[in-house]
Tab-separated table of C-alpha atoms and ligand atoms in Angstrom:
chain	number	residue	atom	x	y	z
J	258	UNK	CA	-37.931	18.801	16.929
J	259	UNK	CA	-35.181	19.923	19.646
J	260	UNK	CA	-31.993	17.979	19.750
J	261	UNK	CA	-31.488	15.720	22.642
J	262	UNK	CA	-29.045	16.714	25.099
J	263	UNK	CA	-25.882	14.566	26.000
J	264	UNK	CA	-23.432	15.005	28.835
J	265	UNK	CA	-20.060	13.958	28.629
J	266	UNK	CA	-17.300	13.416	30.916
J	267	UNK	CA	-13.863	12.335	30.906
J	268	UNK	CA	-11.755	10.381	33.856
J	269	UNK	CA	-8.865	10.132	31.636
J	270	UNK	CA	-7.417	6.777	30.608
J	271	UNK	CA	-6.119	5.666	27.478
J	272	UNK	CA	-8.679	7.407	24.940
J	273	UNK	CA	-6.629	10.934	26.305
J	274	UNK	CA	-3.004	9.999	26.536
J	275	UNK	CA	-0.286	11.780	24.695
J	276	UNK	CA	3.392	10.740	24.308
J	277	UNK	CA	5.423	12.448	27.546
J	278	UNK	CA	9.645	12.283	27.006
J	279	UNK	CA	9.723	12.531	31.240
J	280	UNK	CA	7.026	9.990	31.974
J	281	UNK	CA	8.560	7.503	29.302
J	282	UNK	CA	5.261	7.151	27.654
J	283	UNK	CA	1.463	8.351	27.186
J	284	UNK	CA	-0.131	9.721	30.039
J	285	UNK	CA	-3.480	11.171	30.715
J	286	UNK	CA	-3.900	14.514	29.206
J	287	UNK	CA	-6.611	15.243	26.726
J	288	UNK	CA	-10.285	16.213	28.045
J	289	UNK	CA	-13.427	16.134	27.111
J	290	UNK	CA	-13.604	18.969	25.324
J	291	UNK	CA	-10.534	17.780	23.041
J	292	UNK	CA	-12.273	14.322	22.966
J	293	UNK	CA	-15.357	15.697	21.663
J	294	UNK	CA	-13.448	18.271	19.255
J	295	UNK	CA	-11.701	14.869	17.599
J	296	UNK	CA	-15.040	13.522	16.713
J	297	UNK	CA	-16.092	14.980	13.118
J	298	UNK	CA	-19.820	15.905	13.397
J	299	UNK	CA	-20.599	14.862	16.827
J	300	UNK	CA	-22.031	17.951	17.329
J	301	UNK	CA	-25.035	17.015	14.830
J	302	UNK	CA	-25.689	14.407	16.620
J	303	UNK	CA	-26.868	16.468	20.102
J	304	UNK	CA	-26.244	19.113	22.346
J	305	UNK	CA	-23.414	17.860	23.634
J	306	UNK	CA	-21.529	19.348	26.917
J	307	UNK	CA	-18.038	18.427	27.965
J	308	UNK	CA	-16.778	18.492	31.193
J	309	UNK	CA	-13.287	17.165	32.632
J	310	UNK	CA	-13.945	15.408	35.626
J	311	UNK	CA	-10.134	13.225	36.500
J	312	UNK	CA	-7.181	12.874	34.502
J	313	UNK	CA	-6.936	9.137	35.903
J	314	UNK	CA	-5.275	6.402	34.366
J	315	UNK	CA	-8.610	3.950	35.945
J	316	UNK	CA	-6.109	1.952	38.553
J	317	UNK	CA	-6.310	4.561	39.821
J	318	UNK	CA	-9.725	5.378	40.294
J	319	UNK	CA	-11.945	4.428	43.269
J	320	UNK	CA	-15.240	4.678	45.036
J	321	UNK	CA	-14.614	8.427	46.009
J	322	UNK	CA	-14.061	9.130	42.614
J	323	UNK	CA	-16.722	6.734	41.290
J	324	UNK	CA	-19.589	8.347	43.136
J	325	UNK	CA	-18.848	11.936	42.296
J	326	UNK	CA	-19.581	10.503	38.549
J	327	UNK	CA	-22.806	9.088	40.148
J	328	UNK	CA	-23.420	12.455	41.563
J	329	UNK	CA	-22.796	14.378	38.423
J	330	UNK	CA	-24.659	11.876	36.219
J	331	UNK	CA	-27.672	11.997	37.940
J	332	UNK	CA	-27.368	15.816	37.997
J	333	UNK	CA	-27.391	15.852	34.257
J	334	UNK	CA	-30.448	13.646	33.939
J	335	UNK	CA	-32.173	15.610	36.519
J	336	UNK	CA	-31.019	19.276	34.503
J	337	UNK	CA	-32.661	17.080	30.846
J	338	UNK	CA	-30.380	15.059	29.017
J	339	UNK	CA	-30.903	12.178	27.122
J	340	UNK	CA	-28.052	10.257	27.991
J	341	UNK	CA	-24.784	10.786	29.573
J	342	UNK	CA	-21.187	9.120	28.632
J	343	UNK	CA	-18.269	8.431	30.668
J	344	UNK	CA	-14.808	8.172	29.340
J	345	UNK	CA	-12.175	6.246	31.347
J	346	UNK	CA	-9.807	4.214	30.829
J	347	UNK	CA	-10.878	0.341	30.016
J	348	UNK	CA	-8.050	-1.276	32.838
J	349	UNK	CA	-10.960	-1.058	35.040
J	350	UNK	CA	-14.301	-0.216	33.401
J	351	UNK	CA	-15.577	-4.420	34.137
J	352	UNK	CA	-16.055	-2.712	37.557
J	353	UNK	CA	-16.813	0.815	37.661
J	354	UNK	CA	-19.611	-0.102	35.083
J	355	UNK	CA	-21.290	-2.929	37.368
J	356	UNK	CA	-20.412	-0.406	40.758
J	357	UNK	CA	-22.153	2.575	38.917
J	358	UNK	CA	-24.893	-0.207	37.656
J	359	UNK	CA	-25.547	-1.220	41.241
J	360	UNK	CA	-26.454	2.172	41.909
J	361	UNK	CA	-28.183	3.820	38.572
J	362	UNK	CA	-31.938	4.505	39.105
J	363	UNK	CA	-32.984	6.260	35.688
J	364	UNK	CA	-34.335	5.334	32.402
J	365	UNK	CA	-31.744	7.388	30.457
J	366	UNK	CA	-28.472	5.116	29.900
J	367	UNK	CA	-25.071	5.904	31.396
J	368	UNK	CA	-22.561	4.794	29.352
J	369	UNK	CA	-19.100	4.178	29.579
J	370	UNK	CA	-16.341	4.161	26.782
J	371	UNK	CA	-13.008	4.574	26.132
J	372	UNK	CA	-10.085	3.221	23.627
J	373	UNK	CA	-7.383	1.195	23.494
J	374	UNK	CA	-5.063	2.451	21.070
J	375	UNK	CA	-3.775	6.216	22.161
J	376	UNK	CA	-5.398	9.415	20.507
J	377	UNK	CA	-2.141	10.265	18.150
J	378	UNK	CA	-1.442	6.029	17.239
J	379	UNK	CA	-2.540	5.082	13.726
J	380	UNK	CA	-5.756	3.646	13.720
J	381	UNK	CA	-6.747	5.255	16.873
J	382	UNK	CA	-10.028	3.437	18.603
J	383	UNK	CA	-11.195	6.571	21.010
J	384	UNK	CA	-13.771	8.363	18.547
J	385	UNK	CA	-14.865	5.657	16.530
J	386	UNK	CA	-15.593	4.587	20.221
J	387	UNK	CA	-16.752	8.015	21.575
J	388	UNK	CA	-18.676	8.374	18.274
J	389	UNK	CA	-20.660	5.091	19.180
J	390	UNK	CA	-20.810	5.960	22.655
J	391	UNK	CA	-23.323	8.416	21.648
J	392	UNK	CA	-25.272	7.171	19.331
J	393	UNK	CA	-26.098	5.004	22.202
J	394	UNK	CA	-27.084	7.833	24.448
J	395	UNK	CA	-29.585	9.148	22.337
J	396	UNK	CA	-31.273	5.984	21.289
J	397	UNK	CA	-34.587	5.005	23.085
J	398	UNK	CA	-33.948	1.728	22.489
J	399	UNK	CA	-31.088	1.992	24.687
J	400	UNK	CA	-33.380	3.263	27.795
J	401	UNK	CA	-34.414	0.649	31.257
J	402	UNK	CA	-30.750	-0.602	30.760
J	403	UNK	CA	-28.937	0.285	33.120
J	404	UNK	CA	-25.442	0.926	32.742
J	405	UNK	CA	-23.770	0.273	29.473
J	406	UNK	CA	-20.418	-0.431	28.129
J	407	UNK	CA	-19.876	0.832	24.370
J	408	UNK	CA	-16.092	0.127	22.500
J	409	UNK	CA	-15.729	-1.067	19.249
J	410	UNK	CA	-19.726	-1.121	17.643
J	411	UNK	CA	-20.390	-3.751	20.421
J	412	UNK	CA	-22.746	-2.447	23.626
J	413	UNK	CA	-22.247	-4.888	26.964
J	414	UNK	CA	-24.064	-4.772	30.503
J	415	UNK	CA	-22.335	-3.818	33.277
J	416	UNK	CA	-23.040	-7.400	35.273
J	417	UNK	CA	-21.501	-9.202	32.612
J	418	UNK	CA	-18.783	-7.192	30.335
J	419	UNK	CA	-15.712	-8.265	31.542
J	420	UNK	CA	-11.993	-6.782	29.551
J	421	UNK	CA	-10.882	-9.944	28.026
J	422	UNK	CA	-7.474	-9.011	26.723
J	423	UNK	CA	-4.470	-7.208	27.453
J	424	UNK	CA	-4.490	-4.802	24.308
J	425	UNK	CA	-6.339	-5.728	21.641
J	426	UNK	CA	-9.184	-3.458	20.386
J	427	UNK	CA	-11.839	-6.502	20.494
J	428	UNK	CA	-11.221	-6.881	24.173
J	429	UNK	CA	-14.687	-6.518	25.897
J	430	UNK	CA	-16.428	-9.277	25.725
J	431	UNK	CA	-19.208	-10.407	28.146
J	432	UNK	CA	-18.602	-14.719	28.154
J	433	UNK	CA	-22.198	-15.583	30.580
J	434	UNK	CA	-25.194	-12.953	29.378
J	435	UNK	CA	-23.693	-12.351	25.497
J	436	UNK	CA	-23.487	-8.320	24.558
J	437	UNK	CA	-26.438	-6.148	24.618
J	438	UNK	CA	-26.249	-5.442	20.747
J	439	UNK	CA	-24.149	-3.855	18.323
J	440	UNK	CA	-24.134	-0.195	16.760
J	441	UNK	CA	-25.101	-0.735	13.133
J	442	UNK	CA	-24.981	1.890	11.006
J	443	UNK	CA	-25.135	5.008	13.615
J	444	UNK	CA	-27.881	3.349	15.490
J	445	UNK	CA	-27.732	0.371	18.632
J	446	UNK	CA	-29.633	-2.791	17.456
J	447	UNK	CA	-29.883	-4.643	20.761
J	448	UNK	CA	-30.654	-8.954	20.979
J	449	UNK	CA	-32.846	-8.927	23.822
J	450	UNK	CA	-35.494	-5.966	25.558
J	451	UNK	CA	-34.425	-4.572	28.604
J	452	UNK	CA	-34.654	-6.616	31.994
J	453	UNK	CA	-35.148	-5.328	35.312
J	454	UNK	CA	-31.747	-4.997	37.681
J	455	UNK	CA	-31.835	-4.926	41.321
J	456	UNK	CA	-30.269	-1.600	42.918
J	457	UNK	CA	-27.973	-0.944	46.303
J	458	UNK	CA	-29.201	1.295	48.968
J	459	UNK	CA	-27.344	4.103	49.009
J	460	UNK	CA	-23.624	3.442	51.468
J	461	UNK	CA	-23.965	5.314	54.886
J	462	UNK	CA	-20.599	4.449	55.686
J	463	UNK	CA	-17.059	4.954	53.667
J	464	UNK	CA	-16.590	1.908	51.743
J	465	UNK	CA	-15.148	-1.500	53.816
J	466	UNK	CA	-12.438	-3.595	51.944
J	467	UNK	CA	-13.188	-6.365	50.651
J	468	UNK	CA	-10.371	-9.172	49.408
J	469	UNK	CA	-10.401	-11.113	46.870
J	470	UNK	CA	-8.425	-14.516	47.384
J	471	UNK	CA	-7.713	-16.760	44.479
J	472	UNK	CA	-8.208	-20.649	45.312
J	473	UNK	CA	-4.881	-22.167	43.751
J	474	UNK	CA	-2.471	-25.482	43.297
J	475	UNK	CA	-0.893	-26.097	46.378
J	476	UNK	CA	-1.980	-23.507	48.836
J	477	UNK	CA	-4.285	-23.183	51.665
J	478	UNK	CA	-5.261	-19.895	51.700
J	479	UNK	CA	-3.766	-18.432	54.740
J	480	UNK	CA	-3.773	-14.895	52.398
J	481	UNK	CA	-7.231	-14.606	53.153
J	482	UNK	CA	-6.955	-15.137	56.704
J	483	UNK	CA	-3.994	-12.139	57.068
J	484	UNK	CA	-6.461	-10.292	54.889
J	485	UNK	CA	-8.646	-9.565	58.300
J	486	UNK	CA	-5.524	-8.523	60.201
J	487	UNK	CA	-4.956	-6.060	57.125
J	488	UNK	CA	-8.667	-5.078	58.166
J	489	UNK	CA	-10.419	-6.161	54.907
J	490	UNK	CA	-14.199	-6.688	56.346
J	491	UNK	CA	-15.276	-9.609	53.943
J	492	UNK	CA	-13.128	-12.074	51.906
J	493	UNK	CA	-14.433	-12.841	47.972
J	494	UNK	CA	-13.039	-16.454	47.140
J	495	UNK	CA	-12.029	-16.881	43.455
J	496	UNK	CA	-12.939	-20.949	43.819
J	497	UNK	CA	-12.172	-23.093	41.694
J	498	UNK	CA	-14.424	-24.002	39.047
J	499	UNK	CA	-17.554	-23.800	40.143
J	500	UNK	CA	-17.175	-22.615	44.007
J	501	UNK	CA	-13.896	-25.233	44.940
J	502	UNK	CA	-10.927	-24.608	47.377
J	503	UNK	CA	-8.452	-27.380	49.617
J	504	UNK	CA	-9.215	-29.357	52.533
J	505	UNK	CA	-7.311	-26.614	54.292
J	506	UNK	CA	-8.971	-23.793	52.459
J	507	UNK	CA	-12.100	-24.712	53.516
J	508	UNK	CA	-11.439	-24.767	57.322
J	509	UNK	CA	-10.575	-21.335	56.927
J	510	UNK	CA	-13.542	-20.729	55.333
J	511	UNK	CA	-15.395	-22.365	58.531
J	512	UNK	CA	-13.508	-19.858	60.749
J	513	UNK	CA	-13.552	-16.943	58.611
J	514	UNK	CA	-17.358	-17.311	57.784
J	515	UNK	CA	-18.228	-16.745	61.544
J	516	UNK	CA	-16.673	-13.062	61.381
J	517	UNK	CA	-17.012	-11.397	58.161
J	518	UNK	CA	-18.909	-12.381	55.332
J	519	UNK	CA	-17.083	-14.941	52.915
J	520	UNK	CA	-18.451	-15.208	49.025
J	521	UNK	CA	-17.531	-18.040	47.224
J	522	UNK	CA	-17.441	-17.154	42.983
J	523	UNK	CA	-15.743	-18.613	40.455
J	524	UNK	CA	-11.896	-18.008	39.604
J	525	UNK	CA	-12.963	-19.870	35.267
J	526	UNK	CA	-13.991	-16.031	33.713
J	527	UNK	CA	-17.367	-17.696	33.073
J	528	UNK	CA	-20.027	-19.196	34.072
J	529	UNK	CA	-21.688	-20.350	37.541
J	530	UNK	CA	-21.403	-21.643	41.019
J	531	UNK	CA	-22.880	-24.206	41.533
J	532	UNK	CA	-25.124	-25.291	44.957
J	533	UNK	CA	-26.176	-28.803	45.169
J	534	UNK	CA	-23.338	-30.912	42.995
J	535	UNK	CA	-20.288	-31.956	44.203
J	536	UNK	CA	-20.287	-33.028	48.352
J	537	UNK	CA	-16.610	-33.500	48.876
J	538	UNK	CA	-14.795	-31.347	51.751
J	539	UNK	CA	-13.656	-27.880	49.983
J	540	UNK	CA	-17.001	-28.591	47.583
J	541	UNK	CA	-19.838	-25.992	46.910
J	542	UNK	CA	-21.846	-27.521	49.154
J	543	UNK	CA	-19.463	-27.994	51.746
J	544	UNK	CA	-18.612	-24.543	51.921
J	545	UNK	CA	-21.930	-23.004	52.254
J	546	UNK	CA	-22.880	-25.286	55.259
J	547	UNK	CA	-19.628	-23.751	56.697
J	548	UNK	CA	-20.629	-20.554	56.012
J	549	UNK	CA	-20.411	-19.294	53.087
J	550	UNK	CA	-22.413	-17.753	50.409
J	551	UNK	CA	-22.323	-18.428	46.770
J	552	UNK	CA	-21.663	-16.001	44.484
J	553	UNK	CA	-24.129	-17.505	41.572
J	554	UNK	CA	-22.991	-16.243	37.980
J	555	UNK	CA	-21.341	-12.691	39.523
J	556	UNK	CA	-17.563	-12.813	38.272
J	557	UNK	CA	-15.284	-12.423	41.654
J	558	UNK	CA	-14.492	-8.920	40.861
J	559	UNK	CA	-18.129	-8.342	40.629
J	560	UNK	CA	-18.911	-9.968	43.555
J	561	UNK	CA	-16.457	-7.875	45.646
J	562	UNK	CA	-18.032	-4.511	44.375
J	563	UNK	CA	-21.478	-5.858	45.918
J	564	UNK	CA	-20.214	-6.930	48.862
J	565	UNK	CA	-18.699	-3.955	49.600
J	566	UNK	CA	-21.993	-2.209	48.533
J	567	UNK	CA	-23.563	-4.241	51.155
J	568	UNK	CA	-21.429	-3.531	53.543
J	569	UNK	CA	-21.311	0.415	53.064
J	570	UNK	CA	-25.321	0.633	53.457
J	571	UNK	CA	-25.121	-1.274	56.479
J	572	UNK	CA	-26.673	-4.602	55.176
J	573	UNK	CA	-26.532	-6.823	58.594
J	574	UNK	CA	-24.780	-9.887	57.330
J	575	UNK	CA	-26.674	-12.588	57.774
J	576	UNK	CA	-28.523	-10.925	54.984
J	577	UNK	CA	-25.509	-10.880	52.617
J	578	UNK	CA	-26.842	-13.814	50.994
J	579	UNK	CA	-30.347	-12.831	50.572
J	580	UNK	CA	-28.599	-9.832	48.381
J	581	UNK	CA	-26.399	-12.042	46.679
J	582	UNK	CA	-29.314	-14.295	45.127
J	583	UNK	CA	-30.764	-11.431	44.279
J	584	UNK	CA	-27.601	-10.333	42.505
J	585	UNK	CA	-26.143	-13.454	41.234
J	586	UNK	CA	-29.214	-15.299	39.922
J	587	UNK	CA	-30.764	-14.337	36.484
J	588	UNK	CA	-34.211	-12.881	36.313
J	589	UNK	CA	-36.700	-15.722	35.293
J	590	UNK	CA	-38.344	-15.158	32.101
J	591	UNK	CA	-42.277	-16.219	31.781
J	592	UNK	CA	-43.849	-16.630	28.011
J	593	UNK	CA	-46.487	-14.578	26.891
J	594	UNK	CA	-48.929	-16.295	24.283
J	595	UNK	CA	-48.898	-13.643	22.129
J	596	UNK	CA	-52.150	-13.570	19.606
J	597	UNK	CA	-51.543	-14.724	16.217
J	598	UNK	CA	-51.863	-10.967	13.843
J	599	UNK	CA	-55.674	-10.650	12.887
V	251	LIG	N1	-4.799	0.712	29.535
V	251	LIG	C1	-6.070	1.660	30.090
V	251	LIG	C2	-6.876	2.109	29.018
V	251	LIG	O1	-7.070	1.085	28.238
V	251	LIG	C3	-4.744	2.236	30.881
V	251	LIG	C4	-6.339	3.095	31.746
V	251	LIG	O2	-7.564	1.948	31.946
V	251	LIG	O3	-6.335	3.919	32.085
V	251	LIG	O4	-7.760	2.884	29.261
C-alpha cells in the first residue's frame, strides 16, 4: 500500500520561536522543514512536504494570510494529500481554525497545531503536537470533520475550540461541545461520528471591519456607536449572561441595528444565548425586537468572523439572521433504530 502524503506548512508562532537578544525574547525563526526534522520518526508515517508560508506571531495573522493558507491547502488536497497540517501561534488558533472551517469543503482534514513551550525549553511540546497532528491527518476517522485543532494529544473541532489559559500546555478546551477526540497510542479516537457543517460562500470583496464590544458593568456601550465612525460595518456585542445589556446600551443597539448588522453573543465563554426567557429592557427578547440577531452557540470571537465572512460574500443584511440560525444552532440528531445483531 502506498504511503499517505501529508503537506505541512509553517506560519510562525511559539512552536517556531528561538531566543533573540536584540528582541529581548523569543521570535519566530524555524520553518516547517526544521520543525519536521525535530520529530524523530515523523517521516516514517507519511510522505511529507514541508513549506514555510509565513513567519509571524499569530497576533499578526489576518484574513489575507488565511486565504493564502486556504488556497495552499486546497492545492495540496487537489494534488493528492491525505491531509494538511498548519503550524502556527496558539494565540489566535480559536479564530484561525474557525475562519478556515467556514470555507473548508474537502473530506480530508485540515489540522492546525502549535506549541505552548518554545523549541529550546525543557519539555517543549511542539514536536509531540506535530507528531499527533500528522497521526490525525493520516487517519481515515478524521475525514469529514472539517478543520481540527490538535494540541496536547487532544483533537478539537474548530467551531468549539477556545484558548482557555495564557501559558498552560493544556490551554485548549471545547467548553460547549467537548473535545472531538483524543490521540491514543498514536491514533485518534473520536467520541462521536462527524456531523455536517455549513459552509460560507467565498468572499467577493475585502473583509469588513467587524467590532466586538463587550457589555460591561456601568457602561452604556458608547464604544459600539463610535465604532461606526471608525468604519466598522457590523457589531458583535459580547453580552452579559444569555445575551443581555444595560438599558442605555439597548437604546444604542436599536439605533445601530437600523444601519448595520448587530449580533448579540454571550461574553461568558460557554453556553448559548437565550431567545425567549427574559423580557426586561436589554434582555435577549428585547434586543431581538430592537433588530439584533442572537448568535446562539457562537462565541463573540467566532460570531465576528462569521459576520465578516457573510458581509465579504455580499450577503444582504436581511439574510444575516438566517445565516446565524444555521451556524449558531446545533444539528438535530435523529435516532435510527438499530437492528439487533442476528
Ligand atoms: N504565545 C503564542 C504561541 O503560543 C505566540 C503566537 O501566538 O504566535 O504560539
